Short mmCIF file of C-alpha atoms in Angstrom, two decimals:
data_model
loop_
_atom_site.label_atom_id
_atom_site.label_comp_id
_atom_site.label_asym_id
_atom_site.label_seq_id
_atom_site.Cartn_x
_atom_site.Cartn_y
_atom_site.Cartn_z
CA UNK A 20 13.48 20.68 -22.42
CA UNK A 21 11.52 21.28 -19.21
CA UNK A 22 11.64 18.42 -16.70
CA UNK A 23 8.95 18.21 -14.08
CA UNK A 24 11.01 16.68 -11.29
CA UNK A 25 14.08 14.61 -10.38
CA UNK A 26 14.26 10.94 -9.56
CA UNK A 27 14.20 10.43 -5.79
CA UNK A 28 16.83 7.69 -6.08
CA UNK A 29 19.43 8.77 -8.65
CA UNK A 30 18.53 12.51 -8.76
CA UNK A 31 18.54 12.59 -12.57
CA UNK A 32 15.85 14.76 -14.19
CA UNK A 33 12.79 12.68 -14.99
CA UNK A 34 9.09 13.22 -15.59
CA UNK A 35 8.27 10.96 -12.62
CA UNK A 36 9.57 11.17 -9.08
CA UNK A 37 11.16 7.75 -9.65
CA UNK A 38 12.77 6.91 -12.99
CA UNK A 39 12.26 3.59 -14.74
CA UNK A 40 15.92 2.61 -14.25
CA UNK A 41 15.65 2.95 -10.48
CA UNK A 42 12.29 1.17 -10.43
CA UNK A 43 13.96 -1.71 -12.28
CA UNK A 44 16.37 -2.08 -9.33
CA UNK A 45 13.45 -2.95 -7.04
CA UNK A 46 13.20 -6.71 -7.34
CA UNK A 47 9.68 -8.13 -7.61
CA UNK A 48 8.69 -11.22 -5.66
CA UNK A 49 9.19 -14.03 -8.16
CA UNK A 50 7.44 -16.98 -6.50
CA UNK A 51 4.78 -15.45 -4.21
CA UNK A 52 2.32 -17.22 -1.98
CA UNK A 53 -1.05 -16.73 -3.74
CA UNK A 54 -2.61 -15.59 -0.45
CA UNK A 55 -0.04 -13.36 1.28
CA UNK A 56 2.60 -12.72 -1.45
CA UNK A 57 5.55 -13.86 0.67
CA UNK A 58 8.21 -15.64 -1.41
CA UNK A 59 7.95 -19.42 -1.64
CA UNK A 60 10.06 -22.19 -3.06
CA UNK A 61 8.42 -23.99 -6.02
CA UNK A 62 5.69 -26.33 -4.81
CA UNK A 63 5.81 -24.98 -1.24
CA UNK A 64 2.68 -23.99 0.68
CA UNK A 65 2.82 -20.98 2.97
CA UNK A 66 2.59 -22.37 6.55
CA UNK A 67 1.39 -19.08 8.04
CA UNK A 68 -1.56 -18.83 5.65
CA UNK A 69 -2.60 -22.39 6.48
CA UNK A 70 -2.25 -21.76 10.21
CA UNK A 71 -4.01 -18.39 10.28
CA UNK A 72 -6.63 -19.31 7.68
CA UNK A 73 -6.45 -15.83 6.16
CA UNK A 74 -9.58 -14.81 4.31
CA UNK A 75 -7.95 -11.91 2.51
CA UNK A 76 -5.55 -12.29 -0.38
CA UNK A 77 -2.64 -9.84 -0.43
CA UNK A 78 -0.57 -8.80 -3.41
CA UNK A 79 2.81 -7.24 -2.70
CA UNK A 80 5.25 -6.21 -5.41
CA UNK A 81 8.46 -6.52 -3.42
CA UNK A 82 9.93 -7.22 -0.01
CA UNK A 83 10.61 -4.29 2.29
CA UNK A 84 14.36 -4.27 1.77
CA UNK A 85 16.94 -2.57 -0.40
CA UNK A 86 16.05 0.64 -2.32
CA UNK A 87 12.34 0.50 -1.54
CA UNK A 88 12.99 1.12 2.17
CA UNK A 89 14.57 4.49 1.50
CA UNK A 90 11.94 5.43 -1.04
CA UNK A 91 9.06 4.64 1.30
CA UNK A 92 10.78 6.58 4.08
CA UNK A 93 11.06 9.60 1.77
CA UNK A 94 7.46 9.16 0.67
CA UNK A 95 6.11 9.14 4.22
CA UNK A 96 8.42 11.39 6.23
CA UNK A 97 9.97 13.84 3.77
CA UNK A 98 6.79 15.23 2.24
CA UNK A 99 7.04 13.42 -1.10
CA UNK A 100 3.44 12.75 -2.21
CA UNK A 101 4.63 12.88 -5.82
CA UNK A 102 6.86 9.87 -5.08
CA UNK A 103 3.81 7.93 -3.88
CA UNK A 104 2.04 8.83 -7.13
CA UNK A 105 5.07 7.68 -9.17
CA UNK A 106 5.23 4.37 -7.31
CA UNK A 107 1.50 3.98 -7.89
CA UNK A 108 1.97 4.44 -11.64
CA UNK A 109 4.53 1.61 -11.73
CA UNK A 110 2.29 -0.57 -9.56
CA UNK A 111 -0.56 0.11 -11.96
CA UNK A 112 1.54 -1.24 -14.82
CA UNK A 113 2.29 -4.33 -12.70
CA UNK A 114 -1.42 -4.79 -11.92
CA UNK A 115 -2.52 -4.71 -15.56
CA UNK A 116 -5.36 -7.17 -15.97
CA UNK A 117 -6.75 -6.59 -12.50
CA UNK A 118 -10.48 -7.23 -12.27
CA UNK A 119 -11.03 -4.64 -9.53
CA UNK A 120 -13.86 -2.14 -9.97
CA UNK A 121 -12.69 0.38 -7.41
CA UNK A 122 -9.59 1.28 -5.37
CA UNK A 123 -9.96 2.08 -1.67
CA UNK A 124 -6.89 3.49 0.12
CA UNK A 125 -6.28 2.65 3.77
CA UNK A 126 -7.00 5.93 5.60
CA UNK A 127 -4.82 7.79 8.09
CA UNK A 128 -6.23 9.07 11.36
CA UNK A 129 -7.08 12.78 11.18
CA UNK A 130 -4.19 13.72 13.47
CA UNK A 131 -1.64 11.81 11.38
CA UNK A 132 -3.12 13.24 8.19
CA UNK A 133 -2.78 16.77 9.54
CA UNK A 134 0.84 16.15 10.53
CA UNK A 135 1.83 14.60 7.19
CA UNK A 136 -0.39 16.70 4.97
CA UNK A 137 -1.41 13.80 2.72
CA UNK A 138 -2.21 10.10 2.81
CA UNK A 139 0.48 8.16 0.94
CA UNK A 140 -1.89 5.22 0.34
CA UNK A 141 -4.31 7.57 -1.40
CA UNK A 142 -1.56 8.82 -3.73
CA UNK A 143 -0.48 5.25 -4.46
CA UNK A 144 -4.09 4.42 -5.31
CA UNK A 145 -4.37 7.48 -7.57
CA UNK A 146 -1.31 6.36 -9.54
CA UNK A 147 -2.67 2.83 -9.87
CA UNK A 148 -6.07 4.19 -10.88
CA UNK A 149 -4.58 6.42 -13.58
CA UNK A 150 -2.98 3.42 -15.28
CA UNK A 151 -5.87 0.98 -14.88
CA UNK A 152 -8.70 3.45 -15.37
CA UNK A 153 -10.21 2.48 -12.02
CA UNK A 154 -11.74 5.11 -9.69
CA UNK A 155 -10.41 5.80 -6.19
CA UNK A 156 -13.06 6.03 -3.48
CA UNK A 157 -12.69 7.21 0.14
CA UNK A 158 -14.87 4.48 1.63
CA UNK A 159 -13.12 4.24 5.01
CA UNK A 160 -12.14 6.54 7.87
CA UNK A 161 -9.79 5.80 10.74
CA UNK A 162 -11.52 6.55 14.02
CA UNK A 163 -8.62 5.81 16.35
CA UNK A 164 -4.97 6.86 16.29
CA UNK A 165 -2.55 4.00 16.81
CA UNK A 166 1.16 3.94 17.52
CA UNK A 167 3.62 2.49 15.01
CA UNK A 168 2.75 -1.18 14.51
CA UNK A 169 5.84 -2.58 12.79
CA UNK A 170 7.47 -4.00 15.95
CA UNK A 171 4.31 -5.42 17.51
CA UNK A 172 3.08 -9.01 17.57
CA UNK A 173 -0.01 -10.10 15.65
CA UNK A 174 -2.24 -10.34 18.77
CA UNK A 175 -1.23 -6.82 19.88
CA UNK A 176 -1.81 -5.43 16.37
CA UNK A 177 -5.23 -7.06 16.25
CA UNK A 178 -6.15 -5.59 19.63
CA UNK A 179 -5.01 -2.08 18.66
CA UNK A 180 -6.74 -2.15 15.28
CA UNK A 181 -9.99 -3.72 16.45
CA UNK A 182 -12.81 -1.52 15.13
CA UNK A 183 -10.27 1.18 14.21
CA UNK A 184 -12.07 1.84 10.90
CA UNK A 185 -15.49 3.17 10.04
CA UNK A 186 -17.19 3.26 6.66
CA UNK A 187 -18.21 6.46 4.91
CA UNK A 188 -21.40 7.01 2.92
CA UNK A 189 -19.38 6.07 -0.17
CA UNK A 190 -19.15 2.46 1.06
CA UNK A 191 -22.84 1.93 0.24
CA UNK A 192 -21.98 2.44 -3.43
CA UNK A 193 -19.52 -0.48 -3.39
CA UNK A 194 -22.07 -3.25 -2.94
CA UNK A 195 -21.37 -5.99 -5.47
CA UNK A 196 -18.13 -4.39 -6.65
CA UNK A 197 -14.64 -5.89 -6.54
CA UNK A 198 -12.61 -3.68 -4.20
CA UNK A 199 -8.83 -3.43 -4.19
CA UNK A 200 -7.54 -2.08 -0.87
CA UNK A 201 -4.31 -0.10 -1.20
CA UNK A 202 -1.65 0.43 1.47
CA UNK A 203 2.07 1.16 1.34
CA UNK A 204 3.38 -1.67 3.54
CA UNK A 205 1.91 -5.05 4.46
CA UNK A 206 3.53 -6.81 7.42
CA UNK A 207 1.04 -9.25 8.94
CA UNK A 208 -2.04 -8.17 6.99
CA UNK A 209 -3.88 -7.14 10.17
CA UNK A 210 -4.63 -3.61 8.93
CA UNK A 211 -5.99 -4.85 5.62
CA UNK A 212 -8.12 -7.52 7.29
CA UNK A 213 -9.68 -5.01 9.70
CA UNK A 214 -10.43 -2.62 6.84
CA UNK A 215 -11.82 -5.44 4.73
CA UNK A 216 -14.14 -6.58 7.50
CA UNK A 217 -15.56 -3.07 7.86
CA UNK A 218 -16.40 -2.94 4.16
#
């Protein structure tokens, strides 16, 4: 039997870059806030969403801890676009029933794209789209390179990302459609909000 690849986690031969057994070890968020997806206790309201009055609803499958940290690191920094596609296929199964009409990946700046060779968010979106039968559209470009944002405060992130995205000609075709923005990691939601506002 010819196997296409090996699982990035357990290294066993598998048709996807992540096998179903290893995916099952990634714990989904059981009681998410309906606006930001952070875990909540039953009956609790997310204080950050009330305080920030977020206009964008986020859906996150899991917290950035445990096996997913290593997998995302491989996906982004060890040239593993096929791992992004595999994760996208599993996310597509999780998102069954989505009412989205189109998937729009968060773009990389041209310099970062040249260094990495691919946009991991685009590959995630392609995997999701394969499962859901939803097209992927490049409706955004990133016009400004930014440093790593993960250790920065919300005000600094907002300042750095202000007007960091432009729309492409494709964006005109999205009028009236339900758009699902796709990114690999959501921390404060600043990137998604900036992209959303441009669309």
